[in-house]
Each structure stands twice: as C-alpha cells, then as structure tokens.
Coordinates of C-alpha atoms and ligand atoms in Angstrom, one line a residue:
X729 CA 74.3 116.0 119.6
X730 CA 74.8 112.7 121.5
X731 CA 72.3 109.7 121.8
X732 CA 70.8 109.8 125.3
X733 CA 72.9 106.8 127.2
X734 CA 71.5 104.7 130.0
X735 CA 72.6 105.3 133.5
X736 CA 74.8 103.3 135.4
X737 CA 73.4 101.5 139.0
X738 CA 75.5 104.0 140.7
X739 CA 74.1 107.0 139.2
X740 CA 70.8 105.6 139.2
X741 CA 70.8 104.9 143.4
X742 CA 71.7 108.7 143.8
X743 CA 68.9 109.7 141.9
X744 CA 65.9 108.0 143.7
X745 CA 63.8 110.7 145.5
X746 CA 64.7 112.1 149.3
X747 CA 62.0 115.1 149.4
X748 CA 64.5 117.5 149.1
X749 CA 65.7 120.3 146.4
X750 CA 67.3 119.2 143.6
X751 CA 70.0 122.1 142.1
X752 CA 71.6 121.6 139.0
X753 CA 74.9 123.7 138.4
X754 CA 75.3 124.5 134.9
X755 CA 78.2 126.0 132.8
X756 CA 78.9 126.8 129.4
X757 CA 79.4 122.7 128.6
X758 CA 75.9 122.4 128.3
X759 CA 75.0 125.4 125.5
X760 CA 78.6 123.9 123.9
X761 CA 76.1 121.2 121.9
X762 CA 73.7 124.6 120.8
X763 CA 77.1 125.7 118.9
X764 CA 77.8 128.7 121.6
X765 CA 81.7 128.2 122.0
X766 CA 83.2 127.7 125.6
X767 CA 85.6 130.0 126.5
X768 CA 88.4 127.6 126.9
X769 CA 87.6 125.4 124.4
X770 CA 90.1 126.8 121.1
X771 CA 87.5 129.3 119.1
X772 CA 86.5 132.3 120.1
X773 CA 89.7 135.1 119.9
X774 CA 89.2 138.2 119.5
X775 CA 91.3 141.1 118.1
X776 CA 91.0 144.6 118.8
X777 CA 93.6 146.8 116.7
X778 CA 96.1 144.7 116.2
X779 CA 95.9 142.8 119.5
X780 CA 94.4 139.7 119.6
X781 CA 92.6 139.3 122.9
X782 CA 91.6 135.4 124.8
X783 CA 87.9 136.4 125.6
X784 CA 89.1 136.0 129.2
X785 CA 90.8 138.8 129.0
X786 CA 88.4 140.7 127.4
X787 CA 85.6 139.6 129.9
X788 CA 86.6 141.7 132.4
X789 CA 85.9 145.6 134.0
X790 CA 90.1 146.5 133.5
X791 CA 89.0 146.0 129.4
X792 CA 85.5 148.0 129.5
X793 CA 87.4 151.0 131.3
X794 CA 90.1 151.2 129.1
X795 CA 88.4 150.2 125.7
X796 CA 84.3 150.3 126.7
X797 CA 83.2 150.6 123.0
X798 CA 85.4 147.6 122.0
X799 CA 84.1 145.6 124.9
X800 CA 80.5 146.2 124.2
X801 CA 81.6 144.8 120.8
X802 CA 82.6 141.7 121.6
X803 CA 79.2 141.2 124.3
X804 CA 76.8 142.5 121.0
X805 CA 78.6 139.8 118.9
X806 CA 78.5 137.3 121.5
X807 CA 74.9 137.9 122.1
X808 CA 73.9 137.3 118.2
X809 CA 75.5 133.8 118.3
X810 CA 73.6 132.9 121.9
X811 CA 70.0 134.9 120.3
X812 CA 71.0 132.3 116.9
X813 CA 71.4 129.1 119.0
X814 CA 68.5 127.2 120.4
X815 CA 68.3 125.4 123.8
X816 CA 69.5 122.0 123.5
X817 CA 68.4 118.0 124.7
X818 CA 70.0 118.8 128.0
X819 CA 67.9 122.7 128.7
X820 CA 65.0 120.9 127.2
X821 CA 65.5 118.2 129.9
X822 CA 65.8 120.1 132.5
X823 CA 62.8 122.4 131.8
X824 CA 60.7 119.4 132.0
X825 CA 61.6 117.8 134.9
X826 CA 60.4 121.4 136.4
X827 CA 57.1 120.9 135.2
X828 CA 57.5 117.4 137.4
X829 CA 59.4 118.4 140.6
X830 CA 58.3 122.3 140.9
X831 CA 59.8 124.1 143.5
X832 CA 62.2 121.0 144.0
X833 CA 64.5 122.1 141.3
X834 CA 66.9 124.9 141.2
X835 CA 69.4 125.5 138.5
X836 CA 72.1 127.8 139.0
X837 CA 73.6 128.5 135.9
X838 CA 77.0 130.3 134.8
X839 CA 75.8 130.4 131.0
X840 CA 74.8 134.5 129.9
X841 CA 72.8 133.0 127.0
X842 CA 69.3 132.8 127.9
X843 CA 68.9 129.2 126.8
X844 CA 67.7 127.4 130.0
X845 CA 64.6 130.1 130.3
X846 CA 64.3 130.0 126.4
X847 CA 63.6 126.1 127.0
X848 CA 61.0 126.3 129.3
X849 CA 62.9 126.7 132.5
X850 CA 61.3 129.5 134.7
X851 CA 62.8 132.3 135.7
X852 CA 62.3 131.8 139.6
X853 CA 63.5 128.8 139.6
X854 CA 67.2 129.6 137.8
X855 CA 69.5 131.8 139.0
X856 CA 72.0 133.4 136.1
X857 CA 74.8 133.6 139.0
X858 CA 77.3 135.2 136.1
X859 CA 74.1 137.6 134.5
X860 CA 72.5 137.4 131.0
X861 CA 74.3 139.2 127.9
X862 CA 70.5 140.0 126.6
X863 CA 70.7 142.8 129.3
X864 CA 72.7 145.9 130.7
X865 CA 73.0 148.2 133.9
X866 CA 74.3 151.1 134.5
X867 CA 78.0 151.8 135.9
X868 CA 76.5 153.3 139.2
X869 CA 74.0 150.9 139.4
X870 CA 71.3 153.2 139.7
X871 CA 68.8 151.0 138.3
X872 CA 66.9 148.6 140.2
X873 CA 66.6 145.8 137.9
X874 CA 69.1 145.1 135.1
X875 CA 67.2 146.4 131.8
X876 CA 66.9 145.0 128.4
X877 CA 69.3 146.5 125.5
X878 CA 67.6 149.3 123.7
X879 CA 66.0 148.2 120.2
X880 CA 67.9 150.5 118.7
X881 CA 70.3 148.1 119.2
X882 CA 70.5 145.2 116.1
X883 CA 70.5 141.7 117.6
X884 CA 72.4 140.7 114.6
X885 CA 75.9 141.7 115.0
X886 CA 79.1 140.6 112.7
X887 CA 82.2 139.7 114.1
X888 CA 84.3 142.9 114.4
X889 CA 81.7 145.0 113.4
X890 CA 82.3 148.2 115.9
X891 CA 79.7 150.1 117.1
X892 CA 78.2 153.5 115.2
X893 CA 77.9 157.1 117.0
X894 CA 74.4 156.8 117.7
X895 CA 74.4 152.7 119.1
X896 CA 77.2 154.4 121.6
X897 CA 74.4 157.4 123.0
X898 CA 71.6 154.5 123.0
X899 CA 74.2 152.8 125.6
X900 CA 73.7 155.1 128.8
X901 CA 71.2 156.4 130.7
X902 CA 68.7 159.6 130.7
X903 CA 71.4 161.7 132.5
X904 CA 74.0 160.0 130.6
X905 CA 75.7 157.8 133.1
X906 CA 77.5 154.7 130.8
X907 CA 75.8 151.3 131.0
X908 CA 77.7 148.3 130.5
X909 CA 76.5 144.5 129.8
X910 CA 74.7 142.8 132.7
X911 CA 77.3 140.2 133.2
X912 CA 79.8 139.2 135.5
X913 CA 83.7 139.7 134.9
X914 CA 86.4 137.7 135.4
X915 CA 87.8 140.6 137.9
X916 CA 85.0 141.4 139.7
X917 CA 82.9 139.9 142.7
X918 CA 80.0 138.0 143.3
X919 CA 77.3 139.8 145.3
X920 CA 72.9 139.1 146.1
X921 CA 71.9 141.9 144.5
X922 CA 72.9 141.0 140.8
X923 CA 74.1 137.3 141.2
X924 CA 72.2 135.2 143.8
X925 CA 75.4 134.2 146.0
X926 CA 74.6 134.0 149.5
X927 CA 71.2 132.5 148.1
X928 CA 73.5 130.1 145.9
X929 CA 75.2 129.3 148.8
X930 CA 72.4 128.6 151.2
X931 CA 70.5 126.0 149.0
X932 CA 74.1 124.2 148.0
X933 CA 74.2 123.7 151.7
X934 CA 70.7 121.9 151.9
X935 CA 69.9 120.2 148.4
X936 CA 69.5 116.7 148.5
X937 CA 71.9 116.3 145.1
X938 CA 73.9 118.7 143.3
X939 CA 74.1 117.8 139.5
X940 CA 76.9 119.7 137.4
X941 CA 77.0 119.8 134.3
X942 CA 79.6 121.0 131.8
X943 CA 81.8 123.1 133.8
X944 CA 85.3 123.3 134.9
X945 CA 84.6 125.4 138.1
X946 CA 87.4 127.8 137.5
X947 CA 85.2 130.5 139.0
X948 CA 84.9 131.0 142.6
X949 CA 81.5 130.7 143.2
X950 CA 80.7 127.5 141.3
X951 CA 83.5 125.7 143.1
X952 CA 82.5 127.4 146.1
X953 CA 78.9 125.3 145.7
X954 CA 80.8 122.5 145.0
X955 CA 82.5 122.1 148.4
X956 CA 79.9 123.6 150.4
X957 CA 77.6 120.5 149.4
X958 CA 80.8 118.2 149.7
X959 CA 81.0 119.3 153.2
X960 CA 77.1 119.1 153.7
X961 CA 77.2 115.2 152.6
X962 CA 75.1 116.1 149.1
X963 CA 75.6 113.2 147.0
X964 CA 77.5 114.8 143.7
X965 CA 76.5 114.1 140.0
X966 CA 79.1 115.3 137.6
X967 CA 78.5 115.6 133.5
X968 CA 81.7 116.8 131.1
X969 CA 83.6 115.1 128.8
X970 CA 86.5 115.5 130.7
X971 CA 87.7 115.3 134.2
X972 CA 87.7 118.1 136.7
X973 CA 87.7 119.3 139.9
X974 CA 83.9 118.6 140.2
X975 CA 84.3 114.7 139.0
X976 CA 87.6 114.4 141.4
X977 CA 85.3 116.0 143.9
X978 CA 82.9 113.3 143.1
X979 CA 84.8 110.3 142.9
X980 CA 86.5 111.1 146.7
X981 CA 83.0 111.6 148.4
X982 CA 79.2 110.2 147.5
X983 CA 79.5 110.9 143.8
X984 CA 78.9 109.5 140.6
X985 CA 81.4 111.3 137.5
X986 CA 79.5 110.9 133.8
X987 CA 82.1 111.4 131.4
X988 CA 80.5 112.7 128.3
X989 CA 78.7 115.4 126.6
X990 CA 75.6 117.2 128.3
X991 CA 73.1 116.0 125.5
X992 CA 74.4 111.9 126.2
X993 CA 73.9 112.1 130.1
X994 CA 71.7 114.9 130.7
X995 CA 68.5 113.8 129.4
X996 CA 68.9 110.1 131.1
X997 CA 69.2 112.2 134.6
X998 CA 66.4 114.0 134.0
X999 CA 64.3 111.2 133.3
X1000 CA 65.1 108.8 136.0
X1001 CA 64.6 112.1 138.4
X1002 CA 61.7 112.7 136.9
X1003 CA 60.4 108.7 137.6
X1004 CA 62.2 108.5 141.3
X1005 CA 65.3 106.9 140.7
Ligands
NAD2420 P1 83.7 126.5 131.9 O1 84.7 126.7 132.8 O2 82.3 126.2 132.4 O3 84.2 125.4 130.8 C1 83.5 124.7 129.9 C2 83.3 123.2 130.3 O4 82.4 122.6 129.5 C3 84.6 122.4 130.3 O5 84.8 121.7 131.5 C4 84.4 121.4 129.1 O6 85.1 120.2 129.3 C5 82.9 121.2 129.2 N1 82.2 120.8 127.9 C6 82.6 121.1 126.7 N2 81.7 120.5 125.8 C7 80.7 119.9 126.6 C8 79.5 119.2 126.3 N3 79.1 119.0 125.0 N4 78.8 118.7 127.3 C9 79.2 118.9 128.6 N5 80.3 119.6 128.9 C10 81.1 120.1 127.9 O7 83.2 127.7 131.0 P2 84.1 128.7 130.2 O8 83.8 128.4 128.8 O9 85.5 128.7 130.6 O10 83.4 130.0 130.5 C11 83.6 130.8 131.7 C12 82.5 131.7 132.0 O11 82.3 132.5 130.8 C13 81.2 131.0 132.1 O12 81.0 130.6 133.4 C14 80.2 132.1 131.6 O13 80.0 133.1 132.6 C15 80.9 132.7 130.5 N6 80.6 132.0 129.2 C16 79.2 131.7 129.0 C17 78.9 131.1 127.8 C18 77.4 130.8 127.6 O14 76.6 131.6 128.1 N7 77.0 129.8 126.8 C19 79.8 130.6 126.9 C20 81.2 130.8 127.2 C21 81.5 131.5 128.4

C-alpha cells in the first residue's frame, strides 16, 4: 500500500465543486493493492486437464458451454480470494466521500469482488457494470434478480479443487435449468437489465468529472464512458501506474493523468472532493 501523495494544482483546479455528479470508473487496479490479481497483470493461469488457460479465455460463455463445471471452478476459487481480501485506502475513500456528496457520487465499477459495497459504498449508488462473482442466475434468465450462491456452497475454495456431485445439483434451479455466475464474459454483451449500460451511459454524458481509476479500458463499455464524457467536455481524472488509453485521453482534452497506484492518488482525490477542491 502507498503513502497518500499530495495533489498537483492541476488536479486540484478540476476537483473544486460545480454542483454536478461526480462518477468514478473503477477497474480491477484498484482491488490490485487488497491482493486480488488483475487479469493482465502475470498471476492468475489456470489449467484445466492439461491445458493451461489465461483467465481471459476462461472468462467467457464459449468456456462455461463447453466445460461448465470447470468454469464454475475457477469463479468459486476466484471468489474465495475476493471474500479473503478487504476493501482497500482507495474503496475506503470513496465510501466516505459518499457519506459527504450523497447522491453526487456514482461509481461504476468493473471489479466482481464486492469490495466497494463491503467498504461502505451503497449499493444504489454503484453500479457492478461487469456483475458480482458473490452471485449467480440462471441460463434463461428466469429469475428476476441475480441470487446469492447456495450455502451449500463453501466460500473457501482451493485452487483446482473441482466441484463434487452434489455442489453441481445445488447449481440450477427448482426445475433444473443450469445457473451460471452472475458476471459478465469477455464474449458477451452489455445490456440494462443485468449491467446498467444505457444508465452508465447517460450519467457519463452529464457528470461534472469522470475519475478512473486502475483500468486499462480494454472493454467496451468502460472506454465507451470514457469518450462519451470526452465528447461531453467532462474534465478527466486518470489513476494507474501506467499509461493508457484513459490517461492519453486525458492528456489530449481537460484532463489531469496520476501515474501511480490507487492507494497513493485515491485517497488525496477523495479528500480534496470531499473539501471543494
Ligand atoms: P483492467 O483492464 O482493468 O486492468 C488492470 C489495470 O489496473 C491496469 O491498467 C493496471 O495498470 C492497473 N493497476 C495495477 N495495479 C494498480 C494499482 N495498485 N492501482 C491502480 N491501478 C493499478 O482489468 P483486468 O485485470 O484486465 O480485468 C478485466 C475484467 O476482468 C475486469 O473488468 C473485471 O470484470 C474482471 N476482473 C475483476 C477483478 C476484481 O473484481 N477485482 C480482478 C480481475 C479481473
């Protein structure tokens, strides 16, 4: 975890209050410092058989049909490490400066782990635009809201361990239709219903400042938010250790690029929000 750093005049002049919505944009940077890997960072292979898989590839509906016992797997593993972490400086931050602005802040998050509402963060106010691995629907989507996992299912789960006969018949519904994590993959769509993304859209297009924090926008519908607000004129705050298109974004129009962790940056933003600039 970093120390918090002090802002730079730049940053600080965006920040200073205009009435309007405040949306954060956060991606899997920002749970990085609570020890849940990014996808793209070098952990986080997978192997199935003797395949190993780049959790990519695995993330996505062509895997569940062909191998839907596997997949669930990897998702049961994946949520023990996110139920093991604990929000971070940065979700901590951002909780708080709810308390402080209300319905002024939105965070639309790309994370599945749960840790922005596990710090504080309310569920109104942050939309999981990619779902939340805690919870599952059904194939047909027959169920109106996506439901917790059964508690027959351990939230503890080993690497690699598989899944035994009766986990598998916990995993469908009454008349036995399959249910599958409440995520999105890498091959499907965005759509209202289950991710927020003509809402996502809408307020992108009238916040007064879009902060993003620790994503590469290699999905569509967080670079989709990105230059909906570049074309709307809202001024861009970018957080990641490395440059992207969100910090080229922000460096060509009325941006500000932090380069550094979520935990250095995050907390400082927060703060100087939270005092009007
Ligand atoms: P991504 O495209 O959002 O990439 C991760 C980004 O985080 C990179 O730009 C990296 O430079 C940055 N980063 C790394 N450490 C950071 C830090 N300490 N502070 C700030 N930024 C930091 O995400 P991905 O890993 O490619 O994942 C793609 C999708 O997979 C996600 O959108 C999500 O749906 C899912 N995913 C979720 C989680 C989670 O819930 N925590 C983790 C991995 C993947």
């Amino acid at each position: 975890m970093s120390s918090p750093r002090p802002l730079p005049s730049e940053a600080r002049a965006l920040l200073e209050p205009t009435g309007g919505i405040v949306l954060f944009l956060t991606g899997a940077g920002i749970s990085a410092e609570s020890g849940i890997p990014t996808f793209r960072g070098p952990e986080g292979y997978w192997t199935v058989g003797s395949r190993n898989y780049h959790p990519t590839e695995l993330a996505t509906r062509a895997a569940f049909e062909r191998m839907p016992r596997e997949v669930w797997a990897f998702y049961l593993h994946r949520r023990a490490v996110c139920r093991a972490a604990e929000p971070n400086a940065a979700h901590r931050a951002i909780a708080a400066l709810e308390a402080t602005l209300g319905d002024a802040l939105l965070v639309l998050t790309q994370n599945v782990d749960g840790l922005h509402l596990r710090a504080g963060s309310s569920r109104a106010r942050t939309y999981e635009i990619h779902g939340n691995i805690d919870f599952m629907r059904y194939v047909d989507e027959s169920q109106p809201e996506p439901l917790p996992l059964p508690p027959g299912i351990d939230v503890a789960w080993a690497k690699g361990r598989a899944l035994t006969d009766a986990e598998w018949a916990l995993l469908r519904s009454p008349s036995g239709v399959r249910a599958r994590p409440h995520v999105l993959w890498f091959d499907e769509r965005y759509d209202e219903a289950n991710f927020r993304f003509e809402s996502s859209l809408a307020v992108a297009a009238r916040a007064s400042l879009l902060v993003v924090v620790g994503t590469t926008g290699a999905t569509n519908l967080p670079l989709q938010i990105g230059g909906v607000a570049a074309r709307h004129g809202v001024p861009l705050v970018v957080v990641n250790p490395e440059p992207n298109p969100f910090s080229e974004l922000a460096e060509r129009g009325a941006g500000v690029f932090l380069e550094g962790t979520a935990s250095a940056w995050v907390p400082s933003i927060c703060e100087a929000l939270a005092d009007g600039g």
